[in-house]
GROMACS .gro file of C-alpha atoms in nm:
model
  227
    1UNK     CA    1   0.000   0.000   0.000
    2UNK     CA    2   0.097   0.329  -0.076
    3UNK     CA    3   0.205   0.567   0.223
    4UNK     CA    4  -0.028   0.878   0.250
    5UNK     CA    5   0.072   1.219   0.201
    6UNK     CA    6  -0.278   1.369   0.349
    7UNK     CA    7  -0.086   1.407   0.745
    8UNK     CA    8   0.212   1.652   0.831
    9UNK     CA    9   0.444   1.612   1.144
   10UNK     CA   10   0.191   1.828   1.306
   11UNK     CA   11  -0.081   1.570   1.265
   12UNK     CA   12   0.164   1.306   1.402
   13UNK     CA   13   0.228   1.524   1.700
   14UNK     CA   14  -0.125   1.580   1.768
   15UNK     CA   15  -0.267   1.238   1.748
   16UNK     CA   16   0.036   1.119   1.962
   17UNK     CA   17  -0.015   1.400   2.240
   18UNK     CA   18  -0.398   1.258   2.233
   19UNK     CA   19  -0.352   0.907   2.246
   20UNK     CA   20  -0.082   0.981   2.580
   21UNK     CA   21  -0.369   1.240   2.759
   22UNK     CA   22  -0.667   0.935   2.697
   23UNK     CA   23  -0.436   0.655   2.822
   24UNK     CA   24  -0.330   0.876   3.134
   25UNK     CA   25  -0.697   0.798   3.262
   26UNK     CA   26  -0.766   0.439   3.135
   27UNK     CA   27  -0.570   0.080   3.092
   28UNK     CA   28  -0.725   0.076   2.767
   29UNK     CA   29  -0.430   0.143   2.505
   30UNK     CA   30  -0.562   0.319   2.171
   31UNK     CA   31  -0.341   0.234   1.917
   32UNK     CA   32  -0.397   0.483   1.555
   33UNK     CA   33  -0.297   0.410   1.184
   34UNK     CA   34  -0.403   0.579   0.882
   35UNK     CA   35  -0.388   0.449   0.519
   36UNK     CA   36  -0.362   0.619   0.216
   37UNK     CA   37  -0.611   0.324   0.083
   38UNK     CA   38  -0.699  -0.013   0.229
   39UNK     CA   39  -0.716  -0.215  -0.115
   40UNK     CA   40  -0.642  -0.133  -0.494
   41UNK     CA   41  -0.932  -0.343  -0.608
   42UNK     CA   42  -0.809  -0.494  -0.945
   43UNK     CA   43  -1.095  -0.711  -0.963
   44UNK     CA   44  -1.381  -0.452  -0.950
   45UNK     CA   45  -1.137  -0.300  -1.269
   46UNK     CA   46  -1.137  -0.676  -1.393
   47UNK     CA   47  -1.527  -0.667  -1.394
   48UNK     CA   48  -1.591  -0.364  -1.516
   49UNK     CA   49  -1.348  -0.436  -1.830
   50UNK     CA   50  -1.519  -0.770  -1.844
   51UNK     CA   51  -1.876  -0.632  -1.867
   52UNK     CA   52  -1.757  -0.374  -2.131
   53UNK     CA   53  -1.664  -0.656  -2.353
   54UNK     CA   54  -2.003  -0.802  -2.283
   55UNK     CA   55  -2.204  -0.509  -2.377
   56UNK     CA   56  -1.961  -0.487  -2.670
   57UNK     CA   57  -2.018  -0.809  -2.803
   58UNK     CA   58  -2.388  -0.774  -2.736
   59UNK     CA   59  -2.403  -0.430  -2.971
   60UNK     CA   60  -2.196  -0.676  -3.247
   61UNK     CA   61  -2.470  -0.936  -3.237
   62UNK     CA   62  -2.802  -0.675  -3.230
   63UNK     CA   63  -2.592  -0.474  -3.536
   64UNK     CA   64  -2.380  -0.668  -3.710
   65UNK     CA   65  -2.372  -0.495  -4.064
   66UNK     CA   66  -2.298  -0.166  -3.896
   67UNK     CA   67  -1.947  -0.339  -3.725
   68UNK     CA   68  -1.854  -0.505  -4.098
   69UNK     CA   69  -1.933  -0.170  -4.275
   70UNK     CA   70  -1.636  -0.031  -4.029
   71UNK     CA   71  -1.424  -0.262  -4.103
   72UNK     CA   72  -1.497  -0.212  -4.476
   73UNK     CA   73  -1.450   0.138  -4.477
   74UNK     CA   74  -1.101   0.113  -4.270
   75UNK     CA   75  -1.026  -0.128  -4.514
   76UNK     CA   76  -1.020   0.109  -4.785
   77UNK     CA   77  -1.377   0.074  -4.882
   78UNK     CA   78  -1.323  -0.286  -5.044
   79UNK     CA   79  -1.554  -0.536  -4.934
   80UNK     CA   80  -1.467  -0.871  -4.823
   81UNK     CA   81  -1.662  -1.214  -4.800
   82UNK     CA   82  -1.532  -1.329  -4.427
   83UNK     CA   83  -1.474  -1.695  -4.352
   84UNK     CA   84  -1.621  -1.790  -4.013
   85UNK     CA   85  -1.245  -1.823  -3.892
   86UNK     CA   86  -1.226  -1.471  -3.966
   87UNK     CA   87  -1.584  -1.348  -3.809
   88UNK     CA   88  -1.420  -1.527  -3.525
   89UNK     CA   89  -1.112  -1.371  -3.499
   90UNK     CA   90  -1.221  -1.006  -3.572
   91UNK     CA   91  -1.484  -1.054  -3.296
   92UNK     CA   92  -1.205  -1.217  -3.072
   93UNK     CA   93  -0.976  -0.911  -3.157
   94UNK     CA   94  -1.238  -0.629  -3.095
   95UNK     CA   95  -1.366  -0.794  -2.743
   96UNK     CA   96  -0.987  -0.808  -2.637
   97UNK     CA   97  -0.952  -0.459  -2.747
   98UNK     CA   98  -1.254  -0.335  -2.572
   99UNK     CA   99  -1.177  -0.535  -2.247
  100UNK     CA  100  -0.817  -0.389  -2.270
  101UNK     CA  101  -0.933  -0.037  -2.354
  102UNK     CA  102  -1.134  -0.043  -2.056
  103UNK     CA  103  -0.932  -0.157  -1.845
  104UNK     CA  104  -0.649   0.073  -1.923
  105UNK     CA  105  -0.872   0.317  -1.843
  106UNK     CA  106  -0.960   0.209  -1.488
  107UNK     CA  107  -0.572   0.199  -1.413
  108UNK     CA  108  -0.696   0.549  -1.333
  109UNK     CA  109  -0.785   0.488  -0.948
  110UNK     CA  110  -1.027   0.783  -0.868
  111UNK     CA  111  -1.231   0.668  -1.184
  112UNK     CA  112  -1.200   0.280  -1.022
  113UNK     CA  113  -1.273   0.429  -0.696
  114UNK     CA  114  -1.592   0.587  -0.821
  115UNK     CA  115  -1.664   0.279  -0.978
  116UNK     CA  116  -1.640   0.066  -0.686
  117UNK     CA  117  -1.975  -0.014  -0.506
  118UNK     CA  118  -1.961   0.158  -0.144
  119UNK     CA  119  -2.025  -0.199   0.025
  120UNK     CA  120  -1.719  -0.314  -0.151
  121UNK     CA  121  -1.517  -0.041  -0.004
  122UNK     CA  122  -1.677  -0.079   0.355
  123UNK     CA  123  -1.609  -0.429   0.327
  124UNK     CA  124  -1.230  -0.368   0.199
  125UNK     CA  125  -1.204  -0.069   0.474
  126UNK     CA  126  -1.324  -0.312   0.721
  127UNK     CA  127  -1.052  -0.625   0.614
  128UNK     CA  128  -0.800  -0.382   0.671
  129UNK     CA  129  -0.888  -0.261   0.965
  130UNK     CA  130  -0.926  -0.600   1.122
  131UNK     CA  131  -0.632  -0.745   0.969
  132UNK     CA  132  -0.389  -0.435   1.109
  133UNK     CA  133  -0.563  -0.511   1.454
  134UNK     CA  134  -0.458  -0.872   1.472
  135UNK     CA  135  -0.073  -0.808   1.348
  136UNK     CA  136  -0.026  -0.507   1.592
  137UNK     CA  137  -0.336  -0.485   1.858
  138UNK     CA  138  -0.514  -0.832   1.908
  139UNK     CA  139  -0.377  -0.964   2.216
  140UNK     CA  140  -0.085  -0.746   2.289
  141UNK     CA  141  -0.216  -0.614   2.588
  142UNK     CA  142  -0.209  -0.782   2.949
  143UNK     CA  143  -0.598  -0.706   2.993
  144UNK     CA  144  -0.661  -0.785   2.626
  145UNK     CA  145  -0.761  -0.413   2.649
  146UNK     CA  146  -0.656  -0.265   2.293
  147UNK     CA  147  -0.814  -0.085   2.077
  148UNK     CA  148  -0.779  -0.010   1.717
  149UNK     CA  149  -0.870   0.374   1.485
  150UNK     CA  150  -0.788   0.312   1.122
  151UNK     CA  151  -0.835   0.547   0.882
  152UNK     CA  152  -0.828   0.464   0.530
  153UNK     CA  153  -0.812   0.832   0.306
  154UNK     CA  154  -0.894   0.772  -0.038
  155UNK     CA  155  -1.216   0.537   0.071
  156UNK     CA  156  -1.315   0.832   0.351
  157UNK     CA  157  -1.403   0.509   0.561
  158UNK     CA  158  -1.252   0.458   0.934
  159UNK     CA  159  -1.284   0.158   1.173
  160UNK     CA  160  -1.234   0.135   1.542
  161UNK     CA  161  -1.191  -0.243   1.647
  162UNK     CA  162  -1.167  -0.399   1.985
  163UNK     CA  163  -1.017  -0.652   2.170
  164UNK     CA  164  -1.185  -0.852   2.330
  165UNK     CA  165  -1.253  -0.732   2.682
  166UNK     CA  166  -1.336  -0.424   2.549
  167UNK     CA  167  -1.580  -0.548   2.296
  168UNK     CA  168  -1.729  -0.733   2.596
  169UNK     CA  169  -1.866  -0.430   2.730
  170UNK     CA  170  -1.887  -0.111   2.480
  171UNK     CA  171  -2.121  -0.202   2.149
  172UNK     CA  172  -1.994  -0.061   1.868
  173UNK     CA  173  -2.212   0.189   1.813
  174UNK     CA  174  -2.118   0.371   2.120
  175UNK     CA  175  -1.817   0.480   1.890
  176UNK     CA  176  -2.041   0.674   1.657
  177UNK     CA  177  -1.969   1.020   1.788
  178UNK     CA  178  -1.605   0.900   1.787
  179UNK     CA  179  -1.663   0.828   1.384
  180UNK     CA  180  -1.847   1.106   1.330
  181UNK     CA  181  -1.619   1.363   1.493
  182UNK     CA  182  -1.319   1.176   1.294
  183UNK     CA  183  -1.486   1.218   0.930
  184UNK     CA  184  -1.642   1.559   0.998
  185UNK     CA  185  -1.235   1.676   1.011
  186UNK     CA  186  -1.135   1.470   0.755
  187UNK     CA  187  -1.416   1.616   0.471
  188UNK     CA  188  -1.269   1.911   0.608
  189UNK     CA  189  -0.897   1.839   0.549
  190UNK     CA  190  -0.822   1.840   0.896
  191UNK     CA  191  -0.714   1.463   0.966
  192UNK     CA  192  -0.493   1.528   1.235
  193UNK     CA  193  -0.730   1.697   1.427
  194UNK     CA  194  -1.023   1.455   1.318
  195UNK     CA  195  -0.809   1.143   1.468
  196UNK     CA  196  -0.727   1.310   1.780
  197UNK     CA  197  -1.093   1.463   1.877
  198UNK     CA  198  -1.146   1.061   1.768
  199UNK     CA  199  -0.935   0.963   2.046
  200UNK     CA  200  -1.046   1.167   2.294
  201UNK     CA  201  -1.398   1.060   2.284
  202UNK     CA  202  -1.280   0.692   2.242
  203UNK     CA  203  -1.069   0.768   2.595
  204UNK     CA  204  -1.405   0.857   2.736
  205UNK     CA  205  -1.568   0.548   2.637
  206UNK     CA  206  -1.255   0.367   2.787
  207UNK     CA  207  -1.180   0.555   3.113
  208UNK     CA  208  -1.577   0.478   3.189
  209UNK     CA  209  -1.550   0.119   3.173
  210UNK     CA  210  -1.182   0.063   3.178
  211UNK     CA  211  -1.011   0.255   3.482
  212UNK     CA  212  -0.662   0.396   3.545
  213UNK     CA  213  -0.521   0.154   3.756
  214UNK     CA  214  -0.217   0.115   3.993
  215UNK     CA  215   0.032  -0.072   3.752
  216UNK     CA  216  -0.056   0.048   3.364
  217UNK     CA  217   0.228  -0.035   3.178
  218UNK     CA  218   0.238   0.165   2.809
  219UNK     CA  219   0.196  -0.150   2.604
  220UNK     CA  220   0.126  -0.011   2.262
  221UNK     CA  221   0.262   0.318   2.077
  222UNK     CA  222   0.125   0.622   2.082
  223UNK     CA  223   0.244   0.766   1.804
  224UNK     CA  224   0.053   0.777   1.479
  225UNK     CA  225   0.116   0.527   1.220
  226UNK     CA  226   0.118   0.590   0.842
  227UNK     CA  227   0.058   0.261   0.578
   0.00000   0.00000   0.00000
């Protein structure tokens, strides 16, 4: 994956000067990353490309005549009688060169972005997001008391995931304003500041259910991650 470009060193100093203030009044440990994007989706490209040629090859069967006259008139204007090996391979040629074409075209990723269906992209978002909590998050903790923010820029999606005794007792909807407050900054080109207000109101959640306690080791970084 790509590293971003959307954060500064002042976002990185922000988000890590929030994550230290939550985790002075909780055990929980809030662990941040943000992601330029969570997948490049080369098969949604595949699928469009592969439709393309199927609307293509429709169009050849409804008007055939039309297609041949092309051909004739690149040709030079002289008309040919076509074998069926040749109907076969001009019709081969053309739906390779449309798939291609198309394709090509979708290498393009704010056009394949655009293109991708918005429960693809939650779904993708979400993958991510769980797979970056079980490499650095998932069971790191003494009190299995982690908790993931991913951010994931060119999607404008974000995930906050769990461990498991936190997930035990906060629903994930009780994150909402958390989310909310997060994307509000980001549509507003403020990421840093939309990750840290974020954290804040996710060390809320935490310091309700999850105490300061007398021996809290710092288990996870603060600091802000970049993918």
């Amino acid at each position: 994956m790509a590293k971003v470009d959307h954060v500064d060193e002042a976002d990185h100093l922000l988000v890590t000067a929030a994550v230290a203030d939550a985790e002075r009044h909780t055990s929980g440990e809030i662990v941040t990353i943000v992601a330029d994007i969570s997948d490049h989706y080369e098969d949604v490209a595949m699928a469009w490309a592969s439709g393309a040629a199927g609307l293509a090859l429709f169009c050849y069967m409804l008007f055939p005549e039309f297609y041949l006259g092309i051909i004739d008139r690149m040709s030079g204007g002289w008309e040919h009688e076509y074998s069926a090996r040749e109907y076969l391979a001009l019709l081969l040629a053309a739906l390779g060169l449309k798939w291609f074409g198309t394709w090509l075209i979708l290498k393009w990723m704010p056009l394949r972005l655009a293109l991708t269906p918005k429960h693809i992209k939650i779904a993708r978002v979400r993958a991510r997001a769980v797979s970056m909590f079980k490499v650095g998050t998932e069971a790191k903790t003494v009190g299995r008391t982690g908790v993931l923010l991913y951010l994931s820029m060119k999607e404008h999606r974000a995930e906050i995931v769990a461990d498991e005794e936190i997930a035990k007792l906060v629903a994930p909807e009780v994150w909402g304003d958390a989310m909310l407050a997060l994307l509000d900054r980001v549509k507003a080109g403020k990421p840093g500041e939309g990750m840290a207000e974020a954290v804040r109101q996710m060390g809320i959640v935490l310091a309700e259910h999850f105490p300061k306690g007398s021996e809290n080791p710092n288990e996870l970084p603060d600091r802000l991650i970049e993918l």
